[in-house]
Amino acid sequence: MLKFTTAGESHGKGLIVIIEGLPAGLHITEKEVNSELKRRQKGYGRGGRVLIESDTAEFLSGVRNETTLGSPVSIFIRNKDHENWKQIMNSGAEANTTERVVKRPRPGHADLPGAMKYNHSDMRNILERASARETAARVAAGSFFKKLLEVFSIYIYSEVVAVGELPGIPFRPQRQTLGEFYVQVERSQLRCADVKLEQQFIELIDQARLEGESLGGVFETGAIGVLPGLGSHTGYDRRLDARLAGLLMSIPAIKAVEIGEGIVNAAKPGSAVHDEIYYNEEQGIYRLTNRAGGIEGGISNGETILAKAYMKPIPTLYKPLQSVNTALWGEEKATVERSDICAVPAAAVVGEAMLAFGLAEALLAQLGGDNMEQLKQNYDNYHEYIKKVWRWKKI
Ligand code: EPS
């Protein structure tokens, strides 16, 4: 079974991720992981912290000669900012617990419910782990999952489709390849393929910064090249759409996840929603639309997998909201911590990692195999079967 765990506080020594269940024989380098980490650090609207950090991964175990061993992979990402927090975050008795104390919880943050649950009078003990800094570790793990999927010609992408307002998310054609549009996305400071929209979003972020506000938004993440048959209708816990939605929702500040055109589909009659099925000799089974986002009955149907994630504005506001001082028990404004104005582009890269995890997990469950050779053979057998019995020609 494929799984991964992360550990680490935002201003602690660093982040760690352990991945279990990866097949042996997957080629991967620290350099490849680092380039994914760099993608997460980009994005107009980030705060001062990204200028301090330049995330790099150090493989601690599970990889030898640029190849996975089949044993648990562990990766370390150092927090450069820790130098400035050594005393405060010290694990020993000499820790400074009188400075940078947080007593005025930010509405929308884990500060208050976390402090209540874990009985921490200093809410720093909560926010250090609730920080989205943790997602760097997910992206490091995601590099392995993306690399695994690429061996089977499955490509994951993401694109920011809204920031700060929902102007009616423009219809975008189904992506069949990562061609031209992706060059623009990767070049864009907001992961936006549409230059005009990008400019509009930049202006909204600038305005928010001036007003002490923060902004949310929406990203789409997709997977091209997934064969029919991942996930299952047979049990609630095997439905691919449910699993992917949960994984995307686990990203801090994501409050809604949509598979395909799920939201607008709810307001249309069935005939305008379901993707009709066609067949001819040349194309085999094919569809003209993909409103289902590549999943029917909890099973991939061979179309591009499409999910959108809706992010709330970051709870740290430079113009703070009403809160309570839990040391003095009086109403006061919430704590102001250094933060980002908008982190939707970074969240999109994290979304890729979570989508890649969900698909790699489903692929391994479907095919089995402790090493890449075995996995490839199993994949080829399955591919042959789909082609021969079901006249599948698309992939
Ligand atoms: C974060 C607050 C900011 C962000 C951080 C997430 O950090 P700091 O409090 O050090 O300024 O920059 O994000 C990252 C460091 C990162 O790598 O994404 C928060 O409170 O969630």
Short mmCIF file of C-alpha atoms and ligand atoms in Angstrom, two decimals:
data_model
loop_
_atom_site.label_atom_id
_atom_site.label_comp_id
_atom_site.label_asym_id
_atom_site.label_seq_id
_atom_site.Cartn_x
_atom_site.Cartn_y
_atom_site.Cartn_z
CA MET A 1 0.00 0.00 0.00
CA LEU A 2 1.32 3.43 -0.94
CA LYS A 3 1.36 5.99 1.87
CA PHE A 4 3.25 9.02 3.03
CA THR A 5 3.60 11.02 6.25
CA THR A 6 5.04 14.46 6.80
CA ALA A 7 6.51 16.03 9.94
CA GLY A 8 7.90 19.43 10.78
CA GLU A 9 7.04 22.88 12.12
CA SER A 10 7.13 26.01 9.98
CA HIS A 11 10.09 27.55 11.87
CA GLY A 12 11.57 24.32 13.22
CA LYS A 13 14.73 22.72 11.82
CA GLY A 14 12.97 21.48 8.74
CA LEU A 15 10.40 19.21 7.18
CA ILE A 16 10.56 15.47 6.74
CA VAL A 17 8.52 13.20 4.55
CA ILE A 18 8.49 9.41 4.60
CA ILE A 19 7.01 7.49 1.67
CA GLU A 20 6.23 3.79 1.99
CA GLY A 21 5.17 1.35 -0.70
CA LEU A 22 7.01 2.79 -3.69
CA PRO A 23 8.15 0.07 -6.09
CA ALA A 24 11.88 -0.51 -6.46
CA GLY A 25 13.54 0.62 -9.67
CA LEU A 26 12.00 4.08 -10.12
CA HIS A 27 14.56 6.54 -11.41
CA ILE A 28 14.59 9.87 -9.52
CA THR A 29 17.09 12.56 -8.57
CA GLU A 30 17.23 15.27 -5.92
CA LYS A 31 17.46 17.74 -8.77
CA GLU A 32 14.06 16.65 -10.11
CA VAL A 33 12.49 17.02 -6.66
CA ASN A 34 14.11 20.45 -6.27
CA SER A 35 12.63 21.71 -9.48
CA GLU A 36 9.15 20.71 -8.21
CA LEU A 37 9.88 22.48 -4.91
CA LYS A 38 10.84 25.59 -6.83
CA ARG A 39 7.52 25.54 -8.72
CA ARG A 40 5.66 25.64 -5.38
CA GLN A 41 7.65 28.66 -4.20
CA LYS A 42 6.74 30.83 -7.15
CA GLY A 43 3.62 32.95 -7.34
CA TYR A 44 2.66 36.59 -7.20
CA GLY A 45 1.11 37.36 -3.82
CA ARG A 46 3.49 35.42 -1.56
CA GLY A 47 4.94 37.15 1.52
CA GLY A 48 8.52 37.73 2.69
CA ARG A 49 9.18 34.17 3.80
CA VAL A 50 9.67 32.74 0.30
CA LEU A 51 12.56 35.13 -0.17
CA ILE A 52 14.27 33.53 2.83
CA GLU A 53 13.66 29.92 1.81
CA SER A 54 15.01 28.21 -1.27
CA ASP A 55 13.72 24.71 -0.69
CA THR A 56 16.04 21.83 -1.47
CA ALA A 57 15.49 18.16 -0.81
CA GLU A 58 18.03 15.85 0.76
CA PHE A 59 17.31 12.14 0.31
CA LEU A 60 17.98 10.39 3.62
CA SER A 61 16.97 6.85 2.67
CA GLY A 62 15.32 4.60 0.12
CA VAL A 63 17.21 5.85 -2.94
CA ARG A 64 20.56 4.60 -4.20
CA ASN A 65 22.23 5.44 -7.49
CA GLU A 66 19.23 7.64 -8.41
CA THR A 67 16.89 4.64 -8.11
CA THR A 68 14.33 3.68 -5.46
CA LEU A 69 15.18 0.57 -3.42
CA GLY A 70 11.65 -0.44 -2.43
CA SER A 71 12.41 0.55 1.18
CA PRO A 72 10.85 3.64 2.83
CA VAL A 73 12.04 6.83 1.18
CA SER A 74 12.74 9.72 3.52
CA ILE A 75 13.47 13.28 2.48
CA PHE A 76 14.61 16.29 4.48
CA ILE A 77 13.92 19.93 3.57
CA ARG A 78 15.76 22.42 5.77
CA ASN A 79 13.99 25.60 6.99
CA LYS A 80 16.50 28.39 6.47
CA ASP A 81 14.36 30.71 8.60
CA HIS A 82 15.05 28.41 11.57
CA GLU A 83 18.27 30.37 12.14
CA ASN A 84 16.03 33.27 13.23
CA TRP A 85 13.85 31.05 15.43
CA LYS A 86 16.45 28.83 17.10
CA GLN A 87 15.69 30.02 20.60
CA ILE A 88 11.92 30.11 20.22
CA MET A 89 11.63 26.70 18.57
CA ASN A 90 14.31 25.00 20.67
CA SER A 91 13.31 21.47 21.71
CA GLY A 92 15.24 21.71 24.98
CA ALA A 93 14.44 23.36 28.31
CA GLU A 94 16.31 26.48 27.16
CA ALA A 95 13.53 27.30 24.66
CA ASN A 96 12.36 30.91 24.80
CA THR A 97 8.63 30.60 25.51
CA THR A 98 8.04 34.23 26.43
CA GLU A 99 8.52 35.84 23.00
CA ARG A 100 6.39 35.48 19.84
CA VAL A 101 3.64 34.07 22.01
CA VAL A 102 0.24 33.92 20.29
CA LYS A 103 -2.83 34.58 22.45
CA ARG A 104 -5.22 36.26 20.02
CA PRO A 105 -6.44 33.57 17.61
CA ARG A 106 -7.03 34.44 13.95
CA PRO A 107 -10.58 33.66 12.84
CA GLY A 108 -10.44 30.98 10.16
CA HIS A 109 -7.12 29.57 11.41
CA ALA A 110 -6.43 26.44 13.47
CA ASP A 111 -5.21 28.70 16.33
CA LEU A 112 -8.27 28.52 18.61
CA PRO A 113 -9.72 25.04 18.05
CA GLY A 114 -6.17 23.62 18.03
CA ALA A 115 -5.28 25.33 21.33
CA MET A 116 -8.49 24.02 22.91
CA LYS A 117 -7.95 20.49 21.68
CA TYR A 118 -4.25 20.21 22.62
CA ASN A 119 -4.44 22.49 25.67
CA HIS A 120 -1.74 24.91 24.52
CA SER A 121 -1.99 28.34 26.09
CA ASP A 122 0.54 29.57 23.48
CA MET A 123 -1.15 29.12 20.11
CA ARG A 124 2.23 29.17 18.37
CA ASN A 125 2.30 25.47 19.24
CA ILE A 126 -0.64 25.06 16.86
CA LEU A 127 0.14 27.49 14.07
CA GLU A 128 3.66 26.18 13.58
CA ARG A 129 2.23 22.90 12.32
CA ALA A 130 -0.96 24.28 10.79
CA SER A 131 1.22 26.47 8.55
CA ALA A 132 1.07 25.69 4.85
CA ARG A 133 4.85 25.42 4.94
CA GLU A 134 4.13 21.70 5.52
CA THR A 135 3.00 21.44 1.90
CA ALA A 136 6.64 21.66 0.72
CA ALA A 137 7.03 18.12 2.09
CA ARG A 138 3.95 17.00 0.14
CA VAL A 139 5.41 18.40 -3.06
CA ALA A 140 8.66 16.51 -2.46
CA ALA A 141 6.65 13.28 -2.10
CA GLY A 142 4.54 14.29 -5.09
CA SER A 143 7.67 14.39 -7.26
CA PHE A 144 8.03 10.64 -6.73
CA PHE A 145 4.36 9.99 -7.54
CA LYS A 146 4.48 12.16 -10.67
CA LYS A 147 7.64 10.40 -11.80
CA LEU A 148 5.98 7.01 -11.30
CA LEU A 149 2.91 8.08 -13.29
CA GLU A 150 5.05 9.46 -16.11
CA VAL A 151 6.50 5.99 -16.66
CA PHE A 152 2.94 5.09 -17.72
CA SER A 153 2.54 8.29 -19.77
CA ILE A 154 0.24 9.90 -17.20
CA TYR A 155 0.90 13.63 -16.94
CA ILE A 156 -0.34 15.88 -14.15
CA TYR A 157 -0.85 19.61 -14.57
CA SER A 158 -2.42 22.54 -12.75
CA GLU A 159 -3.68 25.95 -13.69
CA VAL A 160 -5.04 28.87 -11.63
CA VAL A 161 -8.49 29.76 -12.96
CA ALA A 162 -9.70 32.39 -10.47
CA VAL A 163 -8.26 34.74 -7.84
CA GLY A 164 -10.28 36.92 -5.52
CA GLU A 165 -13.56 36.68 -7.41
CA LEU A 166 -15.55 34.09 -9.33
CA PRO A 167 -16.33 35.83 -12.58
CA GLY A 168 -17.82 32.61 -13.94
CA ILE A 169 -14.83 30.39 -14.51
CA PRO A 170 -14.26 30.47 -18.27
CA PHE A 171 -14.77 27.23 -20.17
CA ARG A 172 -11.46 25.63 -20.99
CA PRO A 173 -11.07 22.90 -23.61
CA GLN A 174 -10.22 19.44 -22.39
CA ARG A 175 -6.45 19.09 -22.24
CA GLN A 176 -5.24 16.14 -24.29
CA THR A 177 -1.56 17.02 -24.09
CA LEU A 178 0.59 19.39 -22.10
CA GLY A 179 1.31 21.48 -25.22
CA GLU A 180 1.39 25.23 -25.75
CA PHE A 181 -0.95 26.16 -22.91
CA TYR A 182 1.36 24.64 -20.34
CA VAL A 183 4.37 26.61 -21.49
CA GLN A 184 2.34 29.73 -20.71
CA VAL A 185 1.17 28.35 -17.33
CA GLU A 186 4.71 27.55 -16.24
CA ARG A 187 5.92 30.94 -17.40
CA SER A 188 3.12 32.83 -15.63
CA GLN A 189 3.70 34.19 -12.11
CA LEU A 190 0.16 33.12 -11.24
CA ARG A 191 0.04 29.77 -13.13
CA CYS A 192 -2.45 31.34 -15.48
CA ALA A 193 -2.63 30.41 -19.17
CA ASP A 194 -4.67 33.52 -20.00
CA VAL A 195 -2.46 36.63 -19.88
CA LYS A 196 -5.42 39.02 -19.61
CA LEU A 197 -6.88 37.15 -16.65
CA GLU A 198 -3.45 37.04 -15.03
CA GLN A 199 -3.18 40.82 -15.23
CA GLN A 200 -6.65 41.18 -13.69
CA PHE A 201 -5.68 38.85 -10.81
CA ILE A 202 -2.40 40.72 -10.22
CA GLU A 203 -4.36 43.96 -9.85
CA LEU A 204 -6.72 42.32 -7.36
CA ILE A 205 -3.76 41.06 -5.31
CA ASP A 206 -2.12 44.52 -5.34
CA GLN A 207 -5.38 46.06 -4.17
CA ALA A 208 -5.75 43.44 -1.41
CA ARG A 209 -2.21 44.14 -0.23
CA LEU A 210 -2.97 47.85 0.05
CA GLU A 211 -6.15 47.13 2.00
CA GLY A 212 -4.59 44.63 4.43
CA GLU A 213 -6.71 41.88 2.91
CA SER A 214 -5.99 38.35 1.72
CA LEU A 215 -7.48 36.56 -1.29
CA GLY A 216 -8.56 33.04 -2.17
CA GLY A 217 -9.27 31.56 -5.58
CA VAL A 218 -9.63 28.42 -7.63
CA PHE A 219 -7.19 26.09 -9.34
CA GLU A 220 -7.76 23.22 -11.68
CA THR A 221 -5.58 20.15 -11.60
CA GLY A 222 -5.80 17.38 -14.13
CA ALA A 223 -4.26 14.10 -15.24
CA ILE A 224 -3.84 13.25 -18.91
CA GLY A 225 -3.39 9.64 -20.01
CA VAL A 226 -5.18 7.68 -17.26
CA LEU A 227 -6.54 4.37 -18.54
CA PRO A 228 -10.13 3.38 -17.77
CA GLY A 229 -10.42 1.31 -14.61
CA LEU A 230 -8.75 3.11 -11.68
CA GLY A 231 -10.91 3.19 -8.54
CA SER A 232 -14.08 1.19 -8.09
CA HIS A 233 -17.85 1.54 -7.75
CA THR A 234 -17.89 -1.47 -5.39
CA GLY A 235 -17.24 0.35 -2.13
CA TYR A 236 -17.38 3.90 -0.76
CA ASP A 237 -13.72 3.78 0.14
CA ARG A 238 -12.62 2.76 -3.35
CA ARG A 239 -14.41 5.46 -5.33
CA LEU A 240 -11.71 7.47 -7.11
CA ASP A 241 -13.62 10.78 -7.08
CA ALA A 242 -14.19 10.55 -3.31
CA ARG A 243 -10.54 9.76 -2.67
CA LEU A 244 -9.24 12.56 -4.89
CA ALA A 245 -11.68 15.07 -3.39
CA GLY A 246 -10.53 14.15 0.14
CA LEU A 247 -6.88 14.43 -0.80
CA LEU A 248 -7.36 17.86 -2.39
CA MET A 249 -9.50 19.04 0.52
CA SER A 250 -6.63 18.16 2.88
CA ILE A 251 -4.59 21.06 1.47
CA PRO A 252 -4.78 23.98 3.95
CA ALA A 253 -7.51 26.52 3.08
CA ILE A 254 -9.20 24.35 0.41
CA LYS A 255 -12.90 24.43 1.25
CA ALA A 256 -14.56 22.88 -1.81
CA VAL A 257 -13.51 20.43 -4.48
CA GLU A 258 -15.28 19.89 -7.77
CA ILE A 259 -14.80 16.94 -10.07
CA GLY A 260 -15.32 17.81 -13.74
CA GLU A 261 -18.13 20.34 -14.13
CA GLY A 262 -19.75 19.10 -10.90
CA ILE A 263 -21.09 22.47 -9.73
CA VAL A 264 -22.82 23.67 -12.93
CA ASN A 265 -23.95 20.11 -13.69
CA ALA A 266 -26.16 20.21 -10.60
CA ALA A 267 -28.27 22.91 -12.27
CA LYS A 268 -28.68 21.24 -15.69
CA PRO A 269 -30.93 18.46 -16.98
CA GLY A 270 -29.28 15.05 -17.39
CA SER A 271 -29.23 15.27 -21.17
CA ALA A 272 -27.01 18.36 -20.97
CA VAL A 273 -24.63 16.78 -18.46
CA HIS A 274 -23.74 13.19 -19.25
CA ASP A 275 -21.02 12.58 -21.79
CA GLU A 276 -22.50 10.55 -24.64
CA ILE A 277 -20.60 7.49 -25.82
CA TYR A 278 -19.60 7.03 -29.48
CA TYR A 279 -17.82 4.33 -31.42
CA ASN A 280 -16.15 3.96 -34.79
CA GLU A 281 -13.49 1.63 -36.15
CA GLU A 282 -10.84 4.27 -36.26
CA GLN A 283 -11.24 5.83 -32.79
CA GLY A 284 -12.76 2.95 -30.86
CA ILE A 285 -14.96 4.12 -27.99
CA TYR A 286 -14.82 7.90 -27.63
CA ARG A 287 -16.58 10.93 -26.11
CA LEU A 288 -17.06 14.45 -27.41
CA THR A 289 -17.37 16.00 -23.96
CA ASN A 290 -15.88 15.42 -20.51
CA ARG A 291 -18.22 17.08 -18.04
CA ALA A 292 -17.74 14.12 -15.70
CA GLY A 293 -14.04 14.98 -15.30
CA GLY A 294 -12.89 11.52 -16.37
CA ILE A 295 -14.65 9.60 -13.59
CA GLU A 296 -17.98 7.73 -13.72
CA GLY A 297 -19.24 5.57 -10.87
CA GLY A 298 -16.00 6.18 -8.98
CA ILE A 299 -13.97 4.64 -11.84
CA SER A 300 -11.69 6.42 -14.31
CA ASN A 301 -13.26 6.28 -17.78
CA GLY A 302 -10.19 7.10 -19.87
CA GLU A 303 -10.91 10.82 -20.32
CA THR A 304 -8.69 13.47 -18.73
CA ILE A 305 -9.19 13.51 -14.94
CA LEU A 306 -10.28 17.01 -13.93
CA ALA A 307 -10.66 18.52 -10.48
CA LYS A 308 -11.02 22.07 -9.27
CA ALA A 309 -10.17 23.18 -5.74
CA TYR A 310 -11.64 26.31 -4.14
CA MET A 311 -9.37 28.08 -1.67
CA LYS A 312 -10.55 30.45 1.04
CA PRO A 313 -8.55 33.63 1.71
CA ILE A 314 -5.61 33.09 4.08
CA PRO A 315 -6.77 33.81 7.68
CA THR A 316 -3.83 36.08 8.56
CA LEU A 317 -4.93 39.62 7.79
CA TYR A 318 -2.75 42.69 8.10
CA LYS A 319 -6.02 44.47 8.90
CA PRO A 320 -6.92 41.99 11.65
CA LEU A 321 -10.42 40.78 12.50
CA GLN A 322 -12.14 40.78 15.86
CA SER A 323 -10.86 38.15 18.31
CA VAL A 324 -10.29 37.48 22.01
CA ASN A 325 -7.11 37.78 24.06
CA THR A 326 -7.10 34.45 25.90
CA ALA A 327 -4.51 35.69 28.45
CA LEU A 328 -6.50 38.77 29.47
CA TRP A 329 -9.98 37.50 28.53
CA GLY A 330 -11.05 40.58 26.67
CA GLU A 331 -11.99 41.30 23.06
CA GLU A 332 -9.07 42.43 20.94
CA LYS A 333 -7.98 42.30 17.32
CA ALA A 334 -6.42 39.03 16.13
CA THR A 335 -2.68 38.40 15.96
CA VAL A 336 -0.88 39.66 12.90
CA GLU A 337 1.79 37.24 11.70
CA ARG A 338 3.86 37.67 8.56
CA SER A 339 1.93 35.87 5.84
CA ASP A 340 1.04 35.64 2.18
CA ILE A 341 -1.66 37.75 0.50
CA CYS A 342 -2.58 35.01 -1.93
CA ALA A 343 -1.16 31.50 -2.23
CA VAL A 344 -3.43 29.96 -4.90
CA PRO A 345 -0.55 29.29 -7.38
CA ALA A 346 1.43 27.48 -4.66
CA ALA A 347 -1.68 25.51 -3.65
CA ALA A 348 -2.09 24.46 -7.29
CA VAL A 349 1.34 22.82 -7.27
CA VAL A 350 0.43 21.08 -4.00
CA GLY A 351 -2.80 20.00 -5.71
CA GLU A 352 -0.72 18.28 -8.39
CA ALA A 353 1.14 16.37 -5.66
CA MET A 354 -2.09 15.23 -3.98
CA LEU A 355 -3.69 14.25 -7.29
CA ALA A 356 -0.53 12.35 -8.23
CA PHE A 357 -0.65 10.53 -4.89
CA GLY A 358 -4.30 9.51 -5.34
CA LEU A 359 -3.65 8.23 -8.85
CA ALA A 360 -0.38 6.46 -8.01
CA GLU A 361 -2.14 4.79 -5.08
CA ALA A 362 -5.02 3.66 -7.33
CA LEU A 363 -2.61 2.49 -10.05
CA LEU A 364 -0.60 0.39 -7.60
CA ALA A 365 -3.79 -1.04 -6.09
CA GLN A 366 -4.94 -1.99 -9.58
CA LEU A 367 -1.70 -3.44 -10.88
CA GLY A 368 0.38 -4.53 -7.91
CA GLY A 369 4.11 -5.06 -8.26
CA ASP A 370 7.09 -4.50 -5.98
CA ASN A 371 9.40 -3.37 -8.74
CA MET A 372 9.02 -1.24 -11.84
CA GLU A 373 9.62 -4.14 -14.24
CA GLN A 374 6.77 -6.11 -12.72
CA LEU A 375 4.55 -3.05 -12.67
CA LYS A 376 5.24 -2.33 -16.35
CA GLN A 377 4.41 -5.90 -17.30
CA ASN A 378 1.17 -5.74 -15.35
CA TYR A 379 0.32 -2.42 -16.95
CA ASP A 380 1.05 -3.75 -20.45
CA ASN A 381 -1.15 -6.80 -19.82
CA TYR A 382 -4.01 -4.65 -18.62
CA HIS A 383 -3.57 -2.20 -21.50
CA GLU A 384 -3.65 -5.09 -23.98
CA TYR A 385 -6.86 -6.41 -22.43
CA ILE A 386 -8.59 -2.99 -22.61
CA LYS A 387 -7.51 -2.61 -26.23
CA LYS A 388 -8.47 -6.13 -27.30
CA VAL A 389 -11.69 -6.73 -25.43
CA TRP A 390 -12.99 -3.17 -25.20
CA ARG A 391 -11.58 -1.83 -28.48
CA TRP A 392 -9.95 1.01 -26.55
CA LYS A 393 -7.76 3.06 -28.85
CA LYS A 394 -7.42 6.40 -27.13
CA ILE A 395 -4.31 5.75 -25.04
C1 EPS B 1 2.40 30.61 6.55
C2 EPS B 1 2.96 31.85 6.83
C3 EPS B 1 4.13 32.34 6.10
C4 EPS B 1 4.16 31.67 4.74
C5 EPS B 1 4.22 30.17 4.98
C6 EPS B 1 2.87 29.75 5.45
O1 EPS B 1 5.31 31.99 6.76
P1 EPS B 1 5.98 32.94 7.87
O2 EPS B 1 5.07 32.92 9.03
O3 EPS B 1 7.33 32.35 8.16
O4 EPS B 1 6.10 34.27 7.20
O5 EPS B 1 5.18 32.15 3.92
O6 EPS B 1 4.52 29.49 3.81
C7 EPS B 1 5.78 29.01 3.64
C8 EPS B 1 6.81 29.33 4.40
C9 EPS B 1 5.89 28.11 2.53
O7 EPS B 1 6.99 27.58 2.30
O8 EPS B 1 4.87 27.90 1.84
C10 EPS B 1 1.26 30.12 7.34
O9 EPS B 1 1.02 30.64 8.43
O10 EPS B 1 0.57 29.20 6.89
#
